[in-house]
mmCIF file of C-alpha atoms in Angstrom:
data_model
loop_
_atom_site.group_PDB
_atom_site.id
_atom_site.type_symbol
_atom_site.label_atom_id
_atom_site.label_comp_id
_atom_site.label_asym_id
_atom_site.label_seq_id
_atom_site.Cartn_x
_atom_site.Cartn_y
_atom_site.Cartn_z
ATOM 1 C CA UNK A 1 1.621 4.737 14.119
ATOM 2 C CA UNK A 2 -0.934 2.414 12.863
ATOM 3 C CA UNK A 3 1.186 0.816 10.316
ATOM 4 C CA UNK A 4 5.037 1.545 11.696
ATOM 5 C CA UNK A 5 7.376 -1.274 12.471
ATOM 6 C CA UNK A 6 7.901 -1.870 16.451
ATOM 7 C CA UNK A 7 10.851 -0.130 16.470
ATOM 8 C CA UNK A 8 9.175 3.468 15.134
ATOM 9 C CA UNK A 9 7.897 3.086 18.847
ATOM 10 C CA UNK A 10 11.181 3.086 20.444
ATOM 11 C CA UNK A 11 12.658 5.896 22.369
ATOM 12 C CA UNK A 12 16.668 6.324 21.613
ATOM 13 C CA UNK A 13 16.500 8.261 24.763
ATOM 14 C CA UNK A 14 16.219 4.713 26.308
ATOM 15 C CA UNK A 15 17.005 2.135 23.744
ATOM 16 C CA UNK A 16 20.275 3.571 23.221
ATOM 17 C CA UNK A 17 23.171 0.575 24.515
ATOM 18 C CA UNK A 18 24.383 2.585 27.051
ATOM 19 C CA UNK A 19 21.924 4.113 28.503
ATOM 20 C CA UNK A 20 19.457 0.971 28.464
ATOM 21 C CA UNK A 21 22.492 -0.565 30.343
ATOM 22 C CA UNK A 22 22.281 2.668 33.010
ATOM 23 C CA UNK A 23 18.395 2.245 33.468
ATOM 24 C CA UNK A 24 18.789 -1.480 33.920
ATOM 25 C CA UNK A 25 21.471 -1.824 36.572
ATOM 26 C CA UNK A 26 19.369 1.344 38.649
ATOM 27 C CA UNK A 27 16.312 -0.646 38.314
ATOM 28 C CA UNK A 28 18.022 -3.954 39.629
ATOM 29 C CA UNK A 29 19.870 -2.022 42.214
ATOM 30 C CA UNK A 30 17.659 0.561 43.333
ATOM 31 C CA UNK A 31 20.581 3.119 43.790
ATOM 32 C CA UNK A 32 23.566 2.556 42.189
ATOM 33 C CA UNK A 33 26.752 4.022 42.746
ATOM 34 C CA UNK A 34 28.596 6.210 39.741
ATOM 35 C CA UNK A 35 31.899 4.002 39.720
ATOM 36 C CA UNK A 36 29.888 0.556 39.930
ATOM 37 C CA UNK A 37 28.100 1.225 36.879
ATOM 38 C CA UNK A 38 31.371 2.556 34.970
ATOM 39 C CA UNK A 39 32.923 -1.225 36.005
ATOM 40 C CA UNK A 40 29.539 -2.814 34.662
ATOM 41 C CA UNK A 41 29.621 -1.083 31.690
ATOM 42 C CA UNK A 42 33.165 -0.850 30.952
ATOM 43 C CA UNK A 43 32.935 3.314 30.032
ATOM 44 C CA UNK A 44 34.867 5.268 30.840
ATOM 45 C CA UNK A 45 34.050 8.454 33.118
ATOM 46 C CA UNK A 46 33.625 10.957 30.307
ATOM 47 C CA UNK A 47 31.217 8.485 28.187
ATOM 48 C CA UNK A 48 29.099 7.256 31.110
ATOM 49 C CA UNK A 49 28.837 11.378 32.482
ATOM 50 C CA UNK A 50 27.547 12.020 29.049
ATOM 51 C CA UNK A 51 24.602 9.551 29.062
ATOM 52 C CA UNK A 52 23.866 10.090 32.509
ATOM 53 C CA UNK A 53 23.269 13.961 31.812
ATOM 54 C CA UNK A 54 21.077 12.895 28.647
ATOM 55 C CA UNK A 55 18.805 10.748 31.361
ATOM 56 C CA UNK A 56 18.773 13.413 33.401
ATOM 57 C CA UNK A 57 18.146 16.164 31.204
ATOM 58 C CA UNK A 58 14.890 13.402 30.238
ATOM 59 C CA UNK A 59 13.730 13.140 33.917
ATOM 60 C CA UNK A 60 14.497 9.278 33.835
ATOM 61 C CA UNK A 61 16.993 9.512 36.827
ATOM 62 C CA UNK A 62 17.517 11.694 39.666
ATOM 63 C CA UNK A 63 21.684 12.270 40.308
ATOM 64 C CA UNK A 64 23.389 12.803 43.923
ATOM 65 C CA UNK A 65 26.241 13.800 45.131
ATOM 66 C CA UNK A 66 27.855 12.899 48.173
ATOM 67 C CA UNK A 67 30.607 11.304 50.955
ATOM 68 C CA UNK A 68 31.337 8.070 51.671
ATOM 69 C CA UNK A 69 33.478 8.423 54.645
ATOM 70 C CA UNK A 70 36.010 11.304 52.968
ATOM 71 C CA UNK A 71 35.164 10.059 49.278
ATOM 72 C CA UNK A 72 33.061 11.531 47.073
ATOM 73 C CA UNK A 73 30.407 9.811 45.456
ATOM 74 C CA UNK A 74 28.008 9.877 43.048
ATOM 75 C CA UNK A 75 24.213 8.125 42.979
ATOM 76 C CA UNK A 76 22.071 7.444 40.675
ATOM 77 C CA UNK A 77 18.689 6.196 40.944
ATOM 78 C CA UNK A 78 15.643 5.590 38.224
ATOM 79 C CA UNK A 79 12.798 8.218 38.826
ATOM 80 C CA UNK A 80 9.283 7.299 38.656
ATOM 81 C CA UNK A 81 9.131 8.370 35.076
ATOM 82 C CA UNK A 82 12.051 6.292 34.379
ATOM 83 C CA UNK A 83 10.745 2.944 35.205
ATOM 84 C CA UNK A 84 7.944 3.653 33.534
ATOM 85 C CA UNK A 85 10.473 4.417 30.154
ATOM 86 C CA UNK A 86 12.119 1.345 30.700
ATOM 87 C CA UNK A 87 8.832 -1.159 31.144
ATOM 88 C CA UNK A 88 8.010 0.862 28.401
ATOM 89 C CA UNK A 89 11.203 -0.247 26.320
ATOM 90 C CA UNK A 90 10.916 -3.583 27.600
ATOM 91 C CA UNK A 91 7.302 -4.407 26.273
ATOM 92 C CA UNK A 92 8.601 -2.791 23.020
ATOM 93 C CA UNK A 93 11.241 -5.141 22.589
ATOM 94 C CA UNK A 94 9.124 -8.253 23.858
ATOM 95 C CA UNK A 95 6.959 -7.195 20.679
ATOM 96 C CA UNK A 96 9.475 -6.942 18.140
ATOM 97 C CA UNK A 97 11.040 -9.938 19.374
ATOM 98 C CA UNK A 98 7.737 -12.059 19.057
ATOM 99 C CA UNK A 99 7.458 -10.440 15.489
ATOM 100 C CA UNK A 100 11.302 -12.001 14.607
ATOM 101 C CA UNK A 101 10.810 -15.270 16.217
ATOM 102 C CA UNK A 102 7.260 -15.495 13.767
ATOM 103 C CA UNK A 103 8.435 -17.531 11.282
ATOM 104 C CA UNK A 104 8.633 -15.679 7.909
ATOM 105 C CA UNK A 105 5.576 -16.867 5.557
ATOM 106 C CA UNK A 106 6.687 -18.354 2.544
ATOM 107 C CA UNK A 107 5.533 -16.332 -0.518
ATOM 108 C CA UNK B 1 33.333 -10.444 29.496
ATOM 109 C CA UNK B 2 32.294 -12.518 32.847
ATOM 110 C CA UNK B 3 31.364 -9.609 35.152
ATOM 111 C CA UNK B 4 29.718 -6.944 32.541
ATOM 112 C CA UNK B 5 26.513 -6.415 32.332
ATOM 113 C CA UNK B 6 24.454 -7.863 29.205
ATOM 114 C CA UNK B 7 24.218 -4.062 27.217
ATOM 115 C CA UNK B 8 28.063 -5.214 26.814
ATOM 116 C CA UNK B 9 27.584 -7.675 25.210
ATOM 117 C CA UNK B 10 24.958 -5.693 22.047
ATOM 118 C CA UNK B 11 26.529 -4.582 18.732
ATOM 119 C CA UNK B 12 25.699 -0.947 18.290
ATOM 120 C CA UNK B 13 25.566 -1.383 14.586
ATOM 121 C CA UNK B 14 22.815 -4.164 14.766
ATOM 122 C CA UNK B 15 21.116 -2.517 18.039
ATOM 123 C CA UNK B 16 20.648 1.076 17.014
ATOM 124 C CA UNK B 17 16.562 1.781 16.380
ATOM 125 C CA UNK B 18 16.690 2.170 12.791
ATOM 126 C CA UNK B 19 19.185 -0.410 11.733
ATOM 127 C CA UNK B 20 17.255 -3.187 13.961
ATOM 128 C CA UNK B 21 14.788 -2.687 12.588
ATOM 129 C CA UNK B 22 15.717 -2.670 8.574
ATOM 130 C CA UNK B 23 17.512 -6.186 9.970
ATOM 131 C CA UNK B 24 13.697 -7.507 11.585
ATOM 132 C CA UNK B 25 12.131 -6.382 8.359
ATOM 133 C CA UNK B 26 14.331 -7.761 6.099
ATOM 134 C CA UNK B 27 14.294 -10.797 8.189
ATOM 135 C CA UNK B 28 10.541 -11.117 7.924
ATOM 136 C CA UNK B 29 10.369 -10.138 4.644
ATOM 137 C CA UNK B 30 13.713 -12.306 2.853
ATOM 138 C CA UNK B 31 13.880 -9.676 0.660
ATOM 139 C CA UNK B 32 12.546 -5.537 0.847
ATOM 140 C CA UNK B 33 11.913 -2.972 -0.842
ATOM 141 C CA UNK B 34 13.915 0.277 -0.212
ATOM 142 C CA UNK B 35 10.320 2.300 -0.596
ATOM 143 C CA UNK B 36 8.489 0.102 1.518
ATOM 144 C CA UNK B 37 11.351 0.278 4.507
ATOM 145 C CA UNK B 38 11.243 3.906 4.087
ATOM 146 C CA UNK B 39 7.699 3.910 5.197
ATOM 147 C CA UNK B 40 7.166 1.022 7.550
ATOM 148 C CA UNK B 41 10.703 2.683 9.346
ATOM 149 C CA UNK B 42 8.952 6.375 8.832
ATOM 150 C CA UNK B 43 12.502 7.373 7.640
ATOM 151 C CA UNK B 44 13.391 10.326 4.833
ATOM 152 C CA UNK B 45 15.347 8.517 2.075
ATOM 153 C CA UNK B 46 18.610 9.856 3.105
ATOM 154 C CA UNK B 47 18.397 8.719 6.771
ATOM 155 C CA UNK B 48 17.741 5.050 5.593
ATOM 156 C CA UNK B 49 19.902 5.225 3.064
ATOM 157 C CA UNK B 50 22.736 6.080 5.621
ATOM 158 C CA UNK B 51 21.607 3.182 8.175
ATOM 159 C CA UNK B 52 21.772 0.973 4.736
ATOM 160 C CA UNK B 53 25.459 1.745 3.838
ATOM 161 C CA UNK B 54 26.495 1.361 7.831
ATOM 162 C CA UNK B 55 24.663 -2.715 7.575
ATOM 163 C CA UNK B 56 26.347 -3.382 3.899
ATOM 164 C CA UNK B 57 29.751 -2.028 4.968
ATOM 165 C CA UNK B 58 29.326 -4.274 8.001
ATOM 166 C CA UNK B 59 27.911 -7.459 5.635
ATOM 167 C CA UNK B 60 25.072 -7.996 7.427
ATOM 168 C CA UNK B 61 22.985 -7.134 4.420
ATOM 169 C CA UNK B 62 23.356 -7.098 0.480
ATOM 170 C CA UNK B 63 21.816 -3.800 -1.736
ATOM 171 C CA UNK B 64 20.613 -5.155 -5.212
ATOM 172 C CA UNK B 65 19.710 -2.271 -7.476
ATOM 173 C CA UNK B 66 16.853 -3.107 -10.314
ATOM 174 C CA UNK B 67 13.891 -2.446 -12.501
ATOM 175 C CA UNK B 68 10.774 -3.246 -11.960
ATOM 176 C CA UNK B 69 8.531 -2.116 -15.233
ATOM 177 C CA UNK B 70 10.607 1.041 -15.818
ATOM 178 C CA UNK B 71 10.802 2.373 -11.954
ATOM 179 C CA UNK B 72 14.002 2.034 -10.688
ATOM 180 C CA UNK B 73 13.978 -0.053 -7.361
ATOM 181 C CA UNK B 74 16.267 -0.667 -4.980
ATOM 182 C CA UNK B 75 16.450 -4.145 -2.855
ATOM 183 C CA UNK B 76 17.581 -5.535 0.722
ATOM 184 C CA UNK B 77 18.014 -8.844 1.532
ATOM 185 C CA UNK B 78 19.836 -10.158 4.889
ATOM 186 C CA UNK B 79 22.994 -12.479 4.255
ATOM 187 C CA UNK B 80 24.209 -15.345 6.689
ATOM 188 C CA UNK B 81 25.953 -12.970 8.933
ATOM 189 C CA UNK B 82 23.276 -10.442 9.272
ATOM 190 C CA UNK B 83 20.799 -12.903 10.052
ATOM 191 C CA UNK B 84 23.335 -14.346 12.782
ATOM 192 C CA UNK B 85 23.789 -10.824 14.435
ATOM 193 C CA UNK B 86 20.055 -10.243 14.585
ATOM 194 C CA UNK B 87 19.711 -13.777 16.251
ATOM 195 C CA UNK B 88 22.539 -12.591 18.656
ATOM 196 C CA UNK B 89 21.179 -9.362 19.207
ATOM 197 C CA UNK B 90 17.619 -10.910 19.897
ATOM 198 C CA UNK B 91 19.505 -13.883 22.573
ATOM 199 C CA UNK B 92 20.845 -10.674 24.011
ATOM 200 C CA UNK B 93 18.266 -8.993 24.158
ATOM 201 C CA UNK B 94 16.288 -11.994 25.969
ATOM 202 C CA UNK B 95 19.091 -11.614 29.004
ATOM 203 C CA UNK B 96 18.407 -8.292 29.550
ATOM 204 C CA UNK B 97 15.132 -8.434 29.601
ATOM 205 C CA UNK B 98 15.042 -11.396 31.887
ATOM 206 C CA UNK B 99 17.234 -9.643 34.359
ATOM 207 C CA UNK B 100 14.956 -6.445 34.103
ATOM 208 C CA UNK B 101 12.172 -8.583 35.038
ATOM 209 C CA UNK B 102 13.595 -10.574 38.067
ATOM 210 C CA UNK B 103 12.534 -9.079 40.895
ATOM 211 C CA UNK B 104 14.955 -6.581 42.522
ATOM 212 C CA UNK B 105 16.474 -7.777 45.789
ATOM 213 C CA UNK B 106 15.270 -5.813 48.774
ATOM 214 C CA UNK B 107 18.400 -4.833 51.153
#
């Protein structure tokens, strides 16, 4: 895309509020439990099950299922291909942001 | 919102792909035309057109409809509010990206 905007290089996938919120707080926290990132991101369980499946279903997190103690938990954590997605969201941005902060030429 | 995360805090009709960027061109540009988003976006006209009515109805931008020579053209131009939620968006933005990069605490 020679002569696209920045943003013609974005990925909804990733860039998508939600789900950039998802693939930040797994690559701060390494593993990150279902119900912590529903409190972080103020969803509720239906809406934050939905965008987890769409990461999954993209390869950009790996989801687990398990106990803690008798409770059932869920974990997510960012696959390799995911933190690649999101550096790869993040240099986008850092680039479009550069581009807005250019101050306009006066014509 | 003292204990969300920053993706909170982003207004999914200035963050989506498309409409941020019709807000960064506009913003570069002071004033674009409809053809010339349609391009640099890589949009069909109905698509933009859609993300167009979503920004006006939301007064972050104002739709001018003219001549220029005998070709009808239609124009964008960012007003004061649209111009503050990009600058919000982009301040945003900023936080999340700084939190990305901080290196993740090892436990």
């Amino acid at each position: 895309m020679p002569d696209g905007h920045p943003v013609t290089g974005l990925d909804e996938v990733v860039h998508q509020r939600v789900r950039l919120g998802i693939l930040a707080i797994a690559h701060e926290a390494r593993r990150v439990e279902f119900g912590y990132l529903r409190t972080q991101l103020d969803l509720t369980a239906g809406n934050l099950s939905k965008h987890l499946s769409v990461l999954e279903t993209a390869g950009l997190i790996d989801i687990e299922k398990g106990y803690e103690g008798k409770r059932g938990r869920t974990w997510i954590t960012l696959t390799r291909d995911g933190t690649t997605a999101l550096a790869e969201e993040i240099g986008r941005l850092k680039v479009l942001i550069a581009r807005v902060e250019t101050p306009a030429e006066e014509t």
